[in-house]
Every structure is written in C-alpha cells, then in structure tokens.
PDB file of C-alpha atoms and ligand atoms in Angstrom:
ATOM      1  CA  MET D 372       1.756 -18.735  -7.903  1.00  0.00           C
ATOM      2  CA  ALA D 373       4.342 -19.270  -5.171  1.00  0.00           C
ATOM      3  CA  VAL D 374       5.290 -16.459  -2.828  1.00  0.00           C
ATOM      4  CA  ILE D 375       8.969 -16.918  -2.026  1.00  0.00           C
ATOM      5  CA  GLY D 376       9.329 -14.194   0.610  1.00  0.00           C
ATOM      6  CA  LYS D 377       9.310 -15.389   4.200  1.00  0.00           C
ATOM      7  CA  SER D 378       8.154 -12.281   6.010  1.00  0.00           C
ATOM      8  CA  ALA D 379       6.159  -9.193   5.115  1.00  0.00           C
ATOM      9  CA  ILE D 380       5.432  -5.776   6.526  1.00  0.00           C
ATOM     10  CA  VAL D 381       2.002  -4.481   5.546  1.00  0.00           C
ATOM     11  CA  THR D 382       1.561  -0.840   6.520  1.00  0.00           C
ATOM     12  CA  GLY D 383      -2.016   0.212   7.129  1.00  0.00           C
ATOM     13  CA  GLY D 384      -2.523  -3.520   7.582  1.00  0.00           C
ATOM     14  CA  ALA D 385      -5.295  -3.205  10.157  1.00  0.00           C
ATOM     15  CA  SER D 386      -8.083  -2.273   7.739  1.00  0.00           C
ATOM     16  CA  GLY D 387      -9.319  -2.424   4.158  1.00  0.00           C
ATOM     17  CA  ILE D 388      -6.859  -3.322   1.388  1.00  0.00           C
ATOM     18  CA  GLY D 389      -3.959  -3.741   3.841  1.00  0.00           C
ATOM     19  CA  GLU D 390      -5.941  -6.137   6.020  1.00  0.00           C
ATOM     20  CA  ALA D 391      -7.009  -8.237   3.018  1.00  0.00           C
ATOM     21  CA  THR D 392      -3.400  -8.333   1.803  1.00  0.00           C
ATOM     22  CA  ALA D 393      -2.063  -9.349   5.220  1.00  0.00           C
ATOM     23  CA  ARG D 394      -4.626 -12.168   5.405  1.00  0.00           C
ATOM     24  CA  LEU D 395      -3.885 -13.397   1.881  1.00  0.00           C
ATOM     25  CA  LEU D 396      -0.104 -13.383   2.354  1.00  0.00           C
ATOM     26  CA  ALA D 397      -0.502 -15.272   5.634  1.00  0.00           C
ATOM     27  CA  THR D 398      -2.405 -18.027   3.787  1.00  0.00           C
ATOM     28  CA  GLU D 399       0.716 -18.360   1.578  1.00  0.00           C
ATOM     29  CA  GLY D 400       2.810 -19.090   4.684  1.00  0.00           C
ATOM     30  CA  VAL D 401       4.276 -15.582   4.915  1.00  0.00           C
ATOM     31  CA  LYS D 402       4.890 -14.241   8.438  1.00  0.00           C
ATOM     32  CA  VAL D 403       3.131 -10.915   8.465  1.00  0.00           C
ATOM     33  CA  VAL D 404       3.665  -7.783  10.523  1.00  0.00           C
ATOM     34  CA  VAL D 405       0.422  -5.817  10.602  1.00  0.00           C
ATOM     35  CA  ALA D 406       1.743  -2.275  11.022  1.00  0.00           C
ATOM     36  CA  ASP D 407      -0.731   0.489  11.693  1.00  0.00           C
ATOM     37  CA  LEU D 408      -1.290   3.737  13.543  1.00  0.00           C
ATOM     38  CA  ASN D 409      -4.405   2.133  15.004  1.00  0.00           C
ATOM     39  CA  GLU D 410      -2.794  -0.267  17.465  1.00  0.00           C
ATOM     40  CA  GLU D 411      -6.015  -1.830  18.740  1.00  0.00           C
ATOM     41  CA  LEU D 412      -7.227  -2.683  15.233  1.00  0.00           C
ATOM     42  CA  ALA D 413      -3.772  -3.947  14.227  1.00  0.00           C
ATOM     43  CA  GLN D 414      -3.788  -6.309  17.196  1.00  0.00           C
ATOM     44  CA  LYS D 415      -7.280  -7.502  16.336  1.00  0.00           C
ATOM     45  CA  THR D 416      -6.293  -8.200  12.719  1.00  0.00           C
ATOM     46  CA  ALA D 417      -3.071  -9.999  13.703  1.00  0.00           C
ATOM     47  CA  ALA D 418      -4.933 -12.097  16.301  1.00  0.00           C
ATOM     48  CA  SER D 419      -7.562 -13.065  13.755  1.00  0.00           C
ATOM     49  CA  ILE D 420      -4.854 -14.147  11.257  1.00  0.00           C
ATOM     50  CA  VAL D 421      -3.255 -16.284  13.973  1.00  0.00           C
ATOM     51  CA  GLU D 422      -6.664 -17.793  14.810  1.00  0.00           C
ATOM     52  CA  SER D 423      -7.009 -18.800  11.159  1.00  0.00           C
ATOM     53  CA  GLY D 424      -3.688 -20.643  11.320  1.00  0.00           C
ATOM     54  CA  GLY D 425      -1.352 -17.958   9.982  1.00  0.00           C
ATOM     55  CA  GLU D 426       1.595 -16.238  11.625  1.00  0.00           C
ATOM     56  CA  ALA D 427       1.233 -12.541  12.343  1.00  0.00           C
ATOM     57  CA  SER D 428       2.260  -9.791  14.764  1.00  0.00           C
ATOM     58  CA  ALA D 429       0.948  -6.299  15.300  1.00  0.00           C
ATOM     59  CA  PHE D 430       3.147  -3.209  15.475  1.00  0.00           C
ATOM     60  CA  LYS D 431       2.098   0.361  16.137  1.00  0.00           C
ATOM     61  CA  ALA D 432       3.787   2.742  13.730  1.00  0.00           C
ATOM     62  CA  ASN D 433       3.171   6.115  12.178  1.00  0.00           C
ATOM     63  CA  VAL D 434       4.792   5.680   8.771  1.00  0.00           C
ATOM     64  CA  ALA D 435       5.162   9.440   8.432  1.00  0.00           C
ATOM     65  CA  LYS D 436       7.866   9.263  11.129  1.00  0.00           C
ATOM     66  CA  MET D 437      11.265   7.941  10.090  1.00  0.00           C
ATOM     67  CA  GLU D 438      11.982   6.679  13.614  1.00  0.00           C
ATOM     68  CA  ASP D 439       8.772   4.594  13.567  1.00  0.00           C
ATOM     69  CA  ALA D 440       9.684   3.149  10.161  1.00  0.00           C
ATOM     70  CA  GLU D 441      13.129   2.174  11.446  1.00  0.00           C
ATOM     71  CA  ALA D 442      11.694   0.643  14.633  1.00  0.00           C
ATOM     72  CA  LEU D 443       9.171  -1.353  12.572  1.00  0.00           C
ATOM     73  CA  VAL D 444      11.877  -2.798  10.323  1.00  0.00           C
ATOM     74  CA  GLU D 445      14.095  -3.568  13.338  1.00  0.00           C
ATOM     75  CA  PHE D 446      11.185  -5.379  15.017  1.00  0.00           C
ATOM     76  CA  THR D 447      10.498  -7.442  11.890  1.00  0.00           C
ATOM     77  CA  VAL D 448      14.135  -8.425  11.350  1.00  0.00           C
ATOM     78  CA  GLU D 449      14.499  -9.404  15.018  1.00  0.00           C
ATOM     79  CA  LYS D 450      11.280 -11.400  15.029  1.00  0.00           C
ATOM     80  CA  TYR D 451      11.370 -13.064  11.602  1.00  0.00           C
ATOM     81  CA  GLY D 452      15.016 -12.726  10.521  1.00  0.00           C
ATOM     82  CA  GLU D 453      14.351 -10.566   7.454  1.00  0.00           C
ATOM     83  CA  VAL D 454      11.950  -8.300   5.593  1.00  0.00           C
ATOM     84  CA  SER D 455      11.347 -10.041   2.299  1.00  0.00           C
ATOM     85  CA  ILE D 456       8.163  -8.205   1.335  1.00  0.00           C
ATOM     86  CA  LEU D 457       7.132  -4.613   1.958  1.00  0.00           C
ATOM     87  CA  ILE D 458       3.583  -3.525   1.194  1.00  0.00           C
ATOM     88  CA  ASN D 459       3.457   0.268   1.483  1.00  0.00           C
ATOM     89  CA  ASN D 460      -0.259   0.638   1.888  1.00  0.00           C
ATOM     90  CA  ALA D 461      -0.969   3.098   4.746  1.00  0.00           C
ATOM     91  CA  GLY D 462      -2.903   6.058   3.415  1.00  0.00           C
ATOM     92  CA  VAL D 463      -5.215   8.906   4.369  1.00  0.00           C
ATOM     93  CA  VAL D 464      -7.515  11.330   2.564  1.00  0.00           C
ATOM     94  CA  ARG D 465      -8.446  14.919   3.429  1.00  0.00           C
ATOM     95  CA  ASP D 466     -10.486  15.834   0.334  1.00  0.00           C
ATOM     96  CA  THR D 467     -11.531  19.426  -0.221  1.00  0.00           C
ATOM     97  CA  LEU D 468     -11.238  22.045  -2.969  1.00  0.00           C
ATOM     98  CA  LEU D 469      -8.085  24.158  -3.059  1.00  0.00           C
ATOM     99  CA  PRO D 470      -9.511  27.341  -1.444  1.00  0.00           C
ATOM    100  CA  MET D 471     -10.557  25.297   1.590  1.00  0.00           C
ATOM    101  CA  MET D 472      -7.516  23.030   1.711  1.00  0.00           C
ATOM    102  CA  SER D 473      -5.329  23.972   4.646  1.00  0.00           C
ATOM    103  CA  ARG D 474      -1.602  23.598   4.666  1.00  0.00           C
ATOM    104  CA  GLU D 475      -2.140  20.986   7.431  1.00  0.00           C
ATOM    105  CA  ASP D 476      -4.412  18.937   5.120  1.00  0.00           C
ATOM    106  CA  TRP D 477      -1.714  19.068   2.444  1.00  0.00           C
ATOM    107  CA  ASP D 478       1.130  18.176   4.792  1.00  0.00           C
ATOM    108  CA  LEU D 479      -0.684  15.280   6.473  1.00  0.00           C
ATOM    109  CA  VAL D 480      -1.691  13.553   3.243  1.00  0.00           C
ATOM    110  CA  VAL D 481       1.684  14.009   1.551  1.00  0.00           C
ATOM    111  CA  ASP D 482       3.628  13.059   4.703  1.00  0.00           C
ATOM    112  CA  VAL D 483       1.675   9.844   5.314  1.00  0.00           C
ATOM    113  CA  ASN D 484       1.055   8.641   1.745  1.00  0.00           C
ATOM    114  CA  LEU D 485       4.285   9.649   0.009  1.00  0.00           C
ATOM    115  CA  GLY D 486       6.603  10.304   2.962  1.00  0.00           C
ATOM    116  CA  GLY D 487       5.529   6.986   4.500  1.00  0.00           C
ATOM    117  CA  CYS D 488       6.576   5.103   1.345  1.00  0.00           C
ATOM    118  CA  PHE D 489       9.918   6.907   1.308  1.00  0.00           C
ATOM    119  CA  ASN D 490      10.566   6.198   5.005  1.00  0.00           C
ATOM    120  CA  MET D 491       9.683   2.520   4.728  1.00  0.00           C
ATOM    121  CA  MET D 492      11.688   1.927   1.561  1.00  0.00           C
ATOM    122  CA  LYS D 493      14.694   3.696   3.055  1.00  0.00           C
ATOM    123  CA  ALA D 494      14.442   1.600   6.222  1.00  0.00           C
ATOM    124  CA  CYS D 495      13.999  -1.671   4.264  1.00  0.00           C
ATOM    125  CA  ALA D 496      16.629  -1.093   1.572  1.00  0.00           C
ATOM    126  CA  ARG D 497      19.663  -2.288   3.526  1.00  0.00           C
ATOM    127  CA  PRO D 498      18.089  -5.446   5.048  1.00  0.00           C
ATOM    128  CA  MET D 499      16.716  -6.417   1.614  1.00  0.00           C
ATOM    129  CA  MET D 500      20.059  -5.808  -0.096  1.00  0.00           C
ATOM    130  CA  GLN D 501      21.855  -7.858   2.564  1.00  0.00           C
ATOM    131  CA  LYS D 502      19.459 -10.793   2.043  1.00  0.00           C
ATOM    132  CA  ARG D 503      19.591 -10.284  -1.726  1.00  0.00           C
ATOM    133  CA  TYR D 504      15.852 -10.475  -1.978  1.00  0.00           C
ATOM    134  CA  GLY D 505      13.027  -7.980  -1.799  1.00  0.00           C
ATOM    135  CA  ARG D 506       9.552  -7.449  -3.173  1.00  0.00           C
ATOM    136  CA  VAL D 507       8.033  -4.003  -2.658  1.00  0.00           C
ATOM    137  CA  VAL D 508       4.487  -3.025  -3.652  1.00  0.00           C
ATOM    138  CA  ASN D 509       3.339   0.555  -3.175  1.00  0.00           C
ATOM    139  CA  THR D 510      -0.362   1.362  -3.066  1.00  0.00           C
ATOM    140  CA  SER D 511      -0.974   4.236  -5.419  1.00  0.00           C
ATOM    141  CA  SER D 512      -4.375   5.278  -6.852  1.00  0.00           C
ATOM    142  CA  ILE D 513      -5.875   6.116 -10.220  1.00  0.00           C
ATOM    143  CA  ALA D 514      -6.136   9.635  -8.745  1.00  0.00           C
ATOM    144  CA  GLY D 515      -2.361   9.864  -9.174  1.00  0.00           C
ATOM    145  CA  ARG D 516      -2.771   9.610 -12.959  1.00  0.00           C
ATOM    146  CA  PHE D 517      -6.045  11.368 -13.587  1.00  0.00           C
ATOM    147  CA  GLY D 518      -6.476  13.691 -10.636  1.00  0.00           C
ATOM    148  CA  GLY D 519      -9.873  14.295  -9.129  1.00  0.00           C
ATOM    149  CA  ARG D 520     -11.567  17.444  -7.872  1.00  0.00           C
ATOM    150  CA  GLY D 521     -10.861  18.071  -4.204  1.00  0.00           C
ATOM    151  CA  GLN D 522      -7.871  15.760  -4.216  1.00  0.00           C
ATOM    152  CA  ALA D 523      -4.894  18.078  -4.845  1.00  0.00           C
ATOM    153  CA  ASN D 524      -3.052  16.650  -1.838  1.00  0.00           C
ATOM    154  CA  TYR D 525      -4.081  13.032  -2.387  1.00  0.00           C
ATOM    155  CA  ALA D 526      -3.529  12.947  -6.169  1.00  0.00           C
ATOM    156  CA  ALA D 527      -0.130  14.647  -5.814  1.00  0.00           C
ATOM    157  CA  SER D 528       0.916  12.156  -3.136  1.00  0.00           C
ATOM    158  CA  LYS D 529      -0.098   9.215  -5.345  1.00  0.00           C
ATOM    159  CA  ALA D 530       1.597  10.635  -8.463  1.00  0.00           C
ATOM    160  CA  GLY D 531       4.679  10.975  -6.264  1.00  0.00           C
ATOM    161  CA  ILE D 532       4.374   7.305  -5.287  1.00  0.00           C
ATOM    162  CA  ASP D 533       4.312   6.330  -8.980  1.00  0.00           C
ATOM    163  CA  ALA D 534       7.509   8.311  -9.579  1.00  0.00           C
ATOM    164  CA  LEU D 535       9.179   6.908  -6.459  1.00  0.00           C
ATOM    165  CA  THR D 536       8.267   3.396  -7.625  1.00  0.00           C
ATOM    166  CA  ARG D 537       9.947   3.935 -10.979  1.00  0.00           C
ATOM    167  CA  VAL D 538      13.054   5.538  -9.465  1.00  0.00           C
ATOM    168  CA  LEU D 539      13.597   2.908  -6.776  1.00  0.00           C
ATOM    169  CA  ALA D 540      12.888   0.061  -9.199  1.00  0.00           C
ATOM    170  CA  GLN D 541      16.040   1.254 -10.956  1.00  0.00           C
ATOM    171  CA  GLU D 542      18.088   2.101  -7.863  1.00  0.00           C
ATOM    172  CA  LEU D 543      17.430  -0.988  -5.768  1.00  0.00           C
ATOM    173  CA  SER D 544      17.321  -3.663  -8.463  1.00  0.00           C
ATOM    174  CA  SER D 545      20.194  -5.678  -9.855  1.00  0.00           C
ATOM    175  CA  LYS D 546      20.748  -9.321 -10.720  1.00  0.00           C
ATOM    176  CA  LYS D 547      22.640  -9.775  -7.464  1.00  0.00           C
ATOM    177  CA  ARG D 548      20.139  -7.970  -5.247  1.00  0.00           C
ATOM    178  CA  ASN D 549      16.956  -9.476  -6.708  1.00  0.00           C
ATOM    179  CA  ILE D 550      14.725  -6.641  -5.503  1.00  0.00           C
ATOM    180  CA  THR D 551      11.684  -5.445  -7.451  1.00  0.00           C
ATOM    181  CA  VAL D 552       9.568  -2.373  -6.750  1.00  0.00           C
ATOM    182  CA  ASN D 553       6.066  -2.153  -8.199  1.00  0.00           C
ATOM    183  CA  GLY D 554       2.746  -0.574  -7.405  1.00  0.00           C
ATOM    184  CA  VAL D 555      -1.005  -1.013  -7.636  1.00  0.00           C
ATOM    185  CA  ALA D 556      -3.379   1.823  -8.502  1.00  0.00           C
ATOM    186  CA  PRO D 557      -6.853   0.937  -7.239  1.00  0.00           C
ATOM    187  CA  GLY D 558     -10.035   2.628  -8.438  1.00  0.00           C
ATOM    188  CA  MET D 559     -13.041   2.819  -6.131  1.00  0.00           C
ATOM    189  CA  ILE D 560     -12.696   0.090  -3.521  1.00  0.00           C
ATOM    190  CA  ILE D 561     -15.190  -0.507  -0.712  1.00  0.00           C
ATOM    191  CA  THR D 562     -13.242   0.369   2.454  1.00  0.00           C
ATOM    192  CA  PRO D 563     -13.641   2.898   5.295  1.00  0.00           C
ATOM    193  CA  LEU D 564     -11.321   5.304   3.400  1.00  0.00           C
ATOM    194  CA  SER D 565     -13.628   5.594   0.381  1.00  0.00           C
ATOM    195  CA  GLN D 566     -16.854   5.783   2.416  1.00  0.00           C
ATOM    196  CA  GLN D 567     -17.049   9.589   2.368  1.00  0.00           C
ATOM    197  CA  VAL D 568     -16.650   9.810  -1.435  1.00  0.00           C
ATOM    198  CA  ARG D 569     -19.162   7.021  -1.976  1.00  0.00           C
ATOM    199  CA  ASP D 570     -21.617   8.804   0.336  1.00  0.00           C
ATOM    200  CA  LEU D 571     -21.063  12.182  -1.358  1.00  0.00           C
ATOM    201  CA  THR D 572     -21.477  10.809  -4.872  1.00  0.00           C
ATOM    202  CA  GLN D 573     -24.381   8.619  -3.772  1.00  0.00           C
ATOM    203  CA  ASP D 574     -22.861   5.679  -5.576  1.00  0.00           C
ATOM    204  CA  LYS D 575     -22.961   7.459  -8.963  1.00  0.00           C
ATOM    205  CA  ILE D 576     -19.372   6.391  -9.635  1.00  0.00           C
ATOM    206  CA  VAL D 577     -20.407   2.755  -9.849  1.00  0.00           C
ATOM    207  CA  GLY D 578     -22.260   3.672 -13.061  1.00  0.00           C
ATOM    208  CA  LEU D 579     -18.924   4.697 -14.582  1.00  0.00           C
ATOM    209  CA  VAL D 580     -17.296   1.341 -13.912  1.00  0.00           C
ATOM    210  CA  PRO D 581     -17.584  -0.942 -16.964  1.00  0.00           C
ATOM    211  CA  LEU D 582     -17.716  -3.939 -14.613  1.00  0.00           C
ATOM    212  CA  GLU D 583     -20.685  -2.237 -12.864  1.00  0.00           C
ATOM    213  CA  ARG D 584     -19.438  -2.805  -9.354  1.00  0.00           C
ATOM    214  CA  TYR D 585     -17.004  -1.262  -6.920  1.00  0.00           C
ATOM    215  CA  GLY D 586     -13.871  -3.198  -6.148  1.00  0.00           C
ATOM    216  CA  THR D 587     -13.275  -5.177  -2.992  1.00  0.00           C
ATOM    217  CA  SER D 588     -10.127  -5.166  -0.884  1.00  0.00           C
ATOM    218  CA  GLU D 589      -9.577  -8.759  -2.005  1.00  0.00           C
ATOM    219  CA  ASP D 590      -9.611  -7.681  -5.690  1.00  0.00           C
ATOM    220  CA  VAL D 591      -6.578  -5.525  -4.940  1.00  0.00           C
ATOM    221  CA  ALA D 592      -4.931  -7.958  -2.500  1.00  0.00           C
ATOM    222  CA  ARG D 593      -4.840 -10.675  -5.173  1.00  0.00           C
ATOM    223  CA  VAL D 594      -2.928  -8.387  -7.547  1.00  0.00           C
ATOM    224  CA  ILE D 595      -0.499  -7.507  -4.752  1.00  0.00           C
ATOM    225  CA  ARG D 596       0.008 -11.215  -4.074  1.00  0.00           C
ATOM    226  CA  PHE D 597       0.749 -11.736  -7.779  1.00  0.00           C
ATOM    227  CA  LEU D 598       3.318  -8.908  -7.744  1.00  0.00           C
ATOM    228  CA  VAL D 599       5.205 -10.499  -4.827  1.00  0.00           C
ATOM    229  CA  SER D 600       4.960 -14.026  -6.255  1.00  0.00           C
ATOM    230  CA  GLU D 601       7.563 -15.709  -8.434  1.00  0.00           C
ATOM    231  CA  ASP D 602       5.215 -15.345 -11.420  1.00  0.00           C
ATOM    232  CA  ALA D 603       5.990 -11.607 -11.340  1.00  0.00           C
ATOM    233  CA  ASP D 604       9.763 -11.959 -10.949  1.00  0.00           C
ATOM    234  CA  TYR D 605      10.412 -10.014 -14.164  1.00  0.00           C
ATOM    235  CA  ILE D 606       7.953  -7.178 -13.507  1.00  0.00           C
ATOM    236  CA  ASN D 607       9.720  -4.118 -12.140  1.00  0.00           C
ATOM    237  CA  GLY D 608       8.864  -0.432 -11.862  1.00  0.00           C
ATOM    238  CA  GLN D 609       5.246  -0.899 -12.965  1.00  0.00           C
ATOM    239  CA  VAL D 610       2.049   0.403 -11.405  1.00  0.00           C
ATOM    240  CA  ILE D 611      -0.887  -1.872 -12.218  1.00  0.00           C
ATOM    241  CA  VAL D 612      -4.332  -0.277 -12.377  1.00  0.00           C
ATOM    242  CA  VAL D 613      -7.005  -2.282 -10.520  1.00  0.00           C
ATOM    243  CA  ASP D 614     -10.214  -0.356 -11.161  1.00  0.00           C
ATOM    244  CA  GLY D 615     -12.660  -2.500 -13.148  1.00  0.00           C
ATOM    245  CA  GLY D 616     -12.085  -0.122 -16.080  1.00  0.00           C
ATOM    246  CA  LEU D 617     -13.246   3.010 -14.210  1.00  0.00           C
ATOM    247  CA  SER D 618     -10.381   5.174 -15.454  1.00  0.00           C
ATOM    248  CA  LEU D 619     -11.092   4.343 -19.108  1.00  0.00           C
ATOM    249  CA  GLY D 620     -14.236   6.358 -19.408  1.00  0.00           C
ATOM    250  CA  ILE D 621     -14.363   8.729 -16.471  1.00  0.00           C
ATOM    251  CA  LYS D 622     -14.455  12.470 -17.217  1.00  0.00           C
ATOM    252  CA  TRP D 623     -12.080  13.770 -14.571  1.00  0.00           C
TER     253      TRP D 623
HETATM  254  N1  NAD T 447     -10.428   2.534  -0.949  1.00  0.00           N
HETATM  255  C1  NAD T 447     -10.185   3.041  -2.150  1.00  0.00           C
HETATM  256  O1  NAD T 447     -11.112   3.287  -2.944  1.00  0.00           O
HETATM  257  C2  NAD T 447      -8.766   3.318  -2.562  1.00  0.00           C
HETATM  258  C3  NAD T 447      -8.541   3.711  -3.887  1.00  0.00           C
HETATM  259  C4  NAD T 447      -7.249   3.971  -4.304  1.00  0.00           C
HETATM  260  C5  NAD T 447      -6.197   3.840  -3.423  1.00  0.00           C
HETATM  261  N2  NAD T 447      -6.442   3.468  -2.128  1.00  0.00           N
HETATM  262  C6  NAD T 447      -5.281   3.373  -1.237  1.00  0.00           C
HETATM  263  O2  NAD T 447      -5.267   2.121  -0.611  1.00  0.00           O
HETATM  264  C7  NAD T 447      -4.558   2.229   0.630  1.00  0.00           C
HETATM  265  C8  NAD T 447      -5.370   1.554   1.718  1.00  0.00           C
HETATM  266  O3  NAD T 447      -6.569   2.274   1.888  1.00  0.00           O
HETATM  267  P1  NAD T 447      -7.948   1.597   2.314  1.00  0.00           P
HETATM  268  O4  NAD T 447      -8.948   2.046   1.330  1.00  0.00           O
HETATM  269  O5  NAD T 447      -7.778   0.172   2.596  1.00  0.00           O
HETATM  270  O6  NAD T 447      -8.230   2.457   3.637  1.00  0.00           O
HETATM  271  P2  NAD T 447      -8.466   2.088   5.179  1.00  0.00           P
HETATM  272  O7  NAD T 447      -8.802   3.380   5.816  1.00  0.00           O
HETATM  273  O8  NAD T 447      -9.385   0.942   5.310  1.00  0.00           O
HETATM  274  O9  NAD T 447      -7.009   1.618   5.656  1.00  0.00           O
HETATM  275  C9  NAD T 447      -5.949   2.510   5.810  1.00  0.00           C
HETATM  276  C10 NAD T 447      -5.159   2.102   7.042  1.00  0.00           C
HETATM  277  O10 NAD T 447      -4.008   2.959   7.135  1.00  0.00           O
HETATM  278  C11 NAD T 447      -3.824   3.276   8.505  1.00  0.00           C
HETATM  279  N3  NAD T 447      -3.035   4.509   8.631  1.00  0.00           N
HETATM  280  C12 NAD T 447      -3.450   5.781   8.406  1.00  0.00           C
HETATM  281  N4  NAD T 447      -2.451   6.628   8.659  1.00  0.00           N
HETATM  282  C13 NAD T 447      -1.377   5.898   9.033  1.00  0.00           C
HETATM  283  C14 NAD T 447      -0.058   6.212   9.422  1.00  0.00           C
HETATM  284  N5  NAD T 447       0.371   7.481   9.485  1.00  0.00           N
HETATM  285  N6  NAD T 447       0.786   5.212   9.763  1.00  0.00           N
HETATM  286  C15 NAD T 447       0.354   3.915   9.718  1.00  0.00           C
HETATM  287  N7  NAD T 447      -0.892   3.561   9.376  1.00  0.00           N
HETATM  288  C16 NAD T 447      -1.747   4.542   9.029  1.00  0.00           C
HETATM  289  C17 NAD T 447      -5.225   3.420   9.055  1.00  0.00           C
HETATM  290  O11 NAD T 447      -5.242   3.329  10.482  1.00  0.00           O
HETATM  291  C18 NAD T 447      -5.947   2.282   8.355  1.00  0.00           C
HETATM  292  O12 NAD T 447      -5.898   1.098   9.119  1.00  0.00           O
HETATM  293  C19 NAD T 447      -4.318   3.720   0.844  1.00  0.00           C
HETATM  294  O13 NAD T 447      -2.987   4.031   0.480  1.00  0.00           O
HETATM  295  C20 NAD T 447      -5.288   4.377  -0.108  1.00  0.00           C
HETATM  296  O14 NAD T 447      -4.868   5.643  -0.518  1.00  0.00           O
HETATM  297  C21 NAD T 447      -7.685   3.207  -1.683  1.00  0.00           C
END
C-alpha cells in the first residue's frame, strides 16, 4: 500500500486521530506538517515523530482563519516543495441541547469544523493543481449522517463536510490533475474530544458497537492512510464510515 505523496498537512495533528495519522504517514516516508491551534502540543508531536526517524515540522494555525490556512500552505510549500496530502482533521465539540446552545457555540463549531475544511481546501487547491497531484481526506463523523441529541452544531458541520467532499471531488478532479477528495466518518473513538460524551454516557455506547469496543485513533489513521495510498487511486468523493458497526443499530 504505497503512499505516493511526498508531504502532508495534518490539521489538528497534535492530538488524537490527527496525531496517529501524522505518525503513520511519517512511517511511510511522508514529510508531515503537524498543524494545530495548540502550538506546544504540535511541537511535542513533531519532535516525537522526528525522534522516531520520521520528518515532521510543527505549525501553529487556527484553521477557522483563512489567513492562517494560507500561511500554513505557504510554509509547507516552502519547506517541502509541495502539499501532496491534506488531512482536514481539526475539530471541536460544544454539545448541548438547542435551548442552551448559544450562537457562539454554533459559530465556533461550524467555523472550525466546516469552515476549516473550506479554508484549507481553498488554500491547497492551486498548489495541488500545479503539481498535478493531490490526496485530500476530510474527517467527518457518523453524527453528520445520523445526528445525535445535543449536537446540532457538530452534526450540521459534519454533514456539511460530507457535502463539501462530494462537491470538491467533482470540482478538483480530472485525469490531468490527479486529485481525489474523500472522507472518513469515525464512530466513537477514544480521544480527548470524545471524553465528555464517554463520561456522560458512562460507556453505555460501547454496548451498541457490534465489535464491542470503542475505536482507537490508529483504527481511523489506517483508513486515512489507505485513502491517500495508490490502492485508493480510483476512490473519489466517498466518506468511509469507521465505527465498528455502531451506526447500524443505534437508535439516534
Ligand atoms: N473522537 C471521536 O470519537 C470522533 C468521532 C467522530 C469524528 N471525530 C473527528 O475527528 C477529528 C479529530 O478529533 P479527535 O477525536 O482526534 O480530537 P482531539 O481533541 O484529540 O484532536 C483535535 C485537535 O484539533 C485541534 N484544534 C481544535 N481547534 C482547532 C483549530 N481551530 N485550528 C487548528 N487545530 C484545532 C486541537 O488542538 C486538537 O489537537 C475531529 O474533526 C473530530 O470531529 C472524532
């Protein structure tokens, strides 16, 4: 399963699924930019990848800001000559039922999760087209398909990511350009982001997973690696569910 791309930006790469993906791509010889709002953690992750023999740099960016997205892409092109792979993974949650959900909670989640994907894809489109190569994977969620109480902002942002994936898979791709845009939709994965839900539900959700375990960041990272490998060259505009079967039986 060869990964052809030479360099990758992983947003939200300092923690959880992004960190696991950055580490895995680095083991494939990809030069990785660990981009995150949390600069200290991004530096720690990049340093640890380098210690393990990979090539990585840290970059502080708020993906919700177009100027940060542009600066991140500029940094990557200057440092590694191109952006071959973009993993749009940065995400936040602010779960609460509609009556309690503030406009700020809505704006933050939509701006980071969906706006961040838009900003990064817009900033990467030209460099990828010029190099005639690009592999984009957007991190969605099963919440984008099935919803979830208290997740109006989050589920809407992830459904938007699914739509954006399908639109840009058509806009950016051509035989000449060789760009694909896909997504992964994880279920319940053990990371800091899902801690609050796992605490609130006291691990009841695990009983709804046919595989009888929560997912790990590596479970998702391996699917992302597949989507950017040459084995997935003919997959485009798809969002692959990685949830151990959770969404099959859950009563949303
Ligand atoms: N953990 C799950 O169960 C689960 C399920 C479905 C989807 N996801 C999605 O997976 C992605 C990764 O989440 P995770 O679970 O690994 O969470 P995580 O909290 O471990 O990692 C998210 C990272 O994104 C960074 N980040 C937050 N806002 C940012 C911003 N504005 N700009 C740049 N970086 C920012 C954080 O600093 C953090 O390092 C998210 O998009 C999330 O919605 C997670």
